[in-house]
CSV table of C-alpha atoms in Angstrom, one decimal:
chain,number,residue,atom,x,y,z
A,300,MET,CA,-5.1,4.4,-1.7
A,301,SER,CA,-3.1,2.5,-4.3
A,302,VAL,CA,-0.5,4.5,-6.3
A,303,ILE,CA,0.0,1.4,-8.5
A,304,ASP,CA,-2.6,0.1,-10.9
A,305,LEU,CA,-2.6,-3.5,-9.7
A,306,ASN,CA,-4.0,-4.9,-13.0
A,307,THR,CA,-1.0,-3.4,-14.8
A,308,TYR,CA,1.4,-4.6,-12.1
A,309,ASN,CA,0.0,-8.1,-12.0
A,310,ALA,CA,0.1,-8.4,-15.8
A,311,LEU,CA,3.8,-7.4,-15.8
A,312,LYS,CA,4.5,-9.9,-13.0
A,313,GLU,CA,2.7,-12.6,-14.9
A,314,SER,CA,4.5,-11.9,-18.2
A,315,THR,CA,8.0,-11.6,-16.6
A,316,GLY,CA,7.6,-14.2,-13.8
A,317,ALA,CA,7.3,-13.7,-10.1
A,318,ASP,CA,11.1,-14.1,-9.5
A,319,PHE,CA,12.0,-11.5,-12.1
A,320,ILE,CA,9.6,-8.8,-11.0
A,321,SER,CA,11.8,-8.2,-8.0
A,322,THR,CA,14.8,-7.5,-10.2
A,323,LEU,CA,12.7,-5.3,-12.5
A,324,THR,CA,11.5,-3.4,-9.4
A,325,ASP,CA,15.1,-2.8,-8.2
A,326,THR,CA,16.1,-1.5,-11.6
A,327,PHE,CA,13.1,0.8,-11.8
A,328,ILE,CA,13.9,2.3,-8.4
A,329,GLU,CA,17.6,2.7,-9.2
A,330,ASP,CA,16.8,4.2,-12.6
A,331,GLY,CA,14.1,6.4,-11.1
A,332,TYR,CA,16.6,8.0,-8.7
A,333,ALA,CA,19.1,8.5,-11.5
A,334,GLN,CA,16.5,10.1,-13.8
A,335,ILE,CA,15.3,12.4,-11.0
A,336,GLU,CA,18.9,13.4,-10.3
A,337,GLN,CA,19.4,14.0,-14.1
A,338,MET,CA,16.3,16.2,-14.1
A,339,GLN,CA,17.6,18.2,-11.1
A,340,THR,CA,21.0,18.7,-12.7
A,341,ALA,CA,19.6,19.5,-16.1
A,342,LEU,CA,17.2,22.0,-14.5
A,343,ALA,CA,20.1,23.7,-12.7
A,344,ALA,CA,22.1,23.8,-16.0
A,345,LYS,CA,19.0,25.0,-18.0
A,346,ASP,CA,19.4,21.9,-20.2
A,347,ALA,CA,15.9,21.4,-21.5
A,348,GLU,CA,16.8,18.4,-23.7
A,349,THR,CA,18.5,16.3,-21.0
A,350,PHE,CA,15.6,17.3,-18.7
A,351,ARG,CA,13.1,16.1,-21.3
A,352,ARG,CA,14.8,12.8,-21.9
A,353,ALA,CA,15.1,11.9,-18.2
A,354,ALA,CA,11.4,12.8,-17.7
A,355,HIS,CA,10.5,10.7,-20.8
A,356,SER,CA,12.3,7.6,-19.4
A,357,LEU,CA,10.7,8.0,-16.0
A,358,LYS,CA,7.3,8.4,-17.6
A,359,SER,CA,7.7,5.2,-19.6
A,360,ASN,CA,9.1,3.2,-16.8
A,361,ALA,CA,6.4,4.3,-14.4
A,362,ALA,CA,3.7,3.4,-16.9
A,363,THR,CA,5.2,-0.1,-17.3
A,364,PHE,CA,4.6,-0.7,-13.5
A,365,GLY,CA,1.1,0.9,-13.5
A,366,ALA,CA,2.3,4.0,-11.6
A,367,ASN,CA,-0.1,6.1,-13.6
A,368,GLU,CA,0.0,9.3,-11.5
A,369,LEU,CA,3.9,9.3,-11.5
A,370,SER,CA,3.8,8.7,-15.2
A,371,ALA,CA,1.4,11.6,-15.7
A,372,LEU,CA,3.6,13.9,-13.6
A,373,ALA,CA,6.7,12.9,-15.6
A,374,ARG,CA,4.8,13.4,-18.8
A,375,GLU,CA,3.9,17.0,-17.8
A,376,LEU,CA,7.6,17.7,-17.1
A,377,GLU,CA,8.6,16.0,-20.3
A,378,MET,CA,6.3,18.3,-22.3
A,379,MET,CA,7.7,21.3,-20.5
A,380,GLY,CA,11.2,20.2,-21.4
A,381,ARG,CA,10.1,19.7,-25.0
A,382,ASP,CA,8.7,23.3,-25.0
A,383,LYS,CA,12.0,24.5,-23.5
A,384,ASN,CA,10.0,25.7,-20.5
A,385,LEU,CA,11.9,24.9,-17.3
A,386,GLU,CA,9.7,27.1,-15.1
A,387,VAL,CA,8.7,23.9,-13.3
A,388,GLY,CA,7.9,25.4,-9.9
A,389,ASP,CA,7.5,22.7,-7.3
A,390,ARG,CA,6.5,20.0,-9.9
A,391,LEU,CA,9.9,18.2,-9.5
A,392,GLU,CA,9.3,18.0,-5.7
A,393,VAL,CA,5.8,16.7,-6.3
A,394,LEU,CA,7.2,14.1,-8.7
A,395,LYS,CA,9.9,13.1,-6.1
A,396,GLU,CA,7.1,12.5,-3.5
A,397,ALA,CA,5.1,10.5,-6.0
A,398,PHE,CA,8.1,8.4,-6.8
A,399,GLU,CA,8.7,7.7,-3.1
A,400,GLN,CA,5.1,6.5,-2.7
A,401,VAL,CA,5.5,4.3,-5.8
A,402,LYS,CA,8.7,2.9,-4.4
A,403,SER,CA,7.1,2.2,-1.1
A,404,GLN,CA,4.1,0.4,-2.6
A,405,LEU,CA,6.3,-1.7,-5.0
A,406,ASN,CA,8.4,-2.8,-2.0
A,407,GLU,CA,5.1,-3.8,-0.2
A,408,LEU,CA,3.9,-5.8,-3.3
A,409,ARG,CA,7.2,-7.8,-3.3
A,410,LYS,CA,6.6,-9.2,0.2
A,411,PRO,CA,5.5,-12.8,0.1
């Protein structure tokens, strides 16, 4: 099962160029790890605003690549942060697993 909407991904690849999509993918993965780390730190510090911003960035970046499930999970966490509700349960773990699946598929899509 694909975790990436290939229509969205291919449109991005077409608009940026096949060479640049690899750079964009690297940046998305690096930023994704940083955003998840920010969310974990913000959660520990009970900093709802930083948590919300990191979730918002991840949501937007995931949507750009067609990672719709990851984007939806990040959106849910963003809304919780906006509502100052940091009782996220295992949602951050679920988001991290979804991110790893997206990363794996993006790396597959890069192969010639």
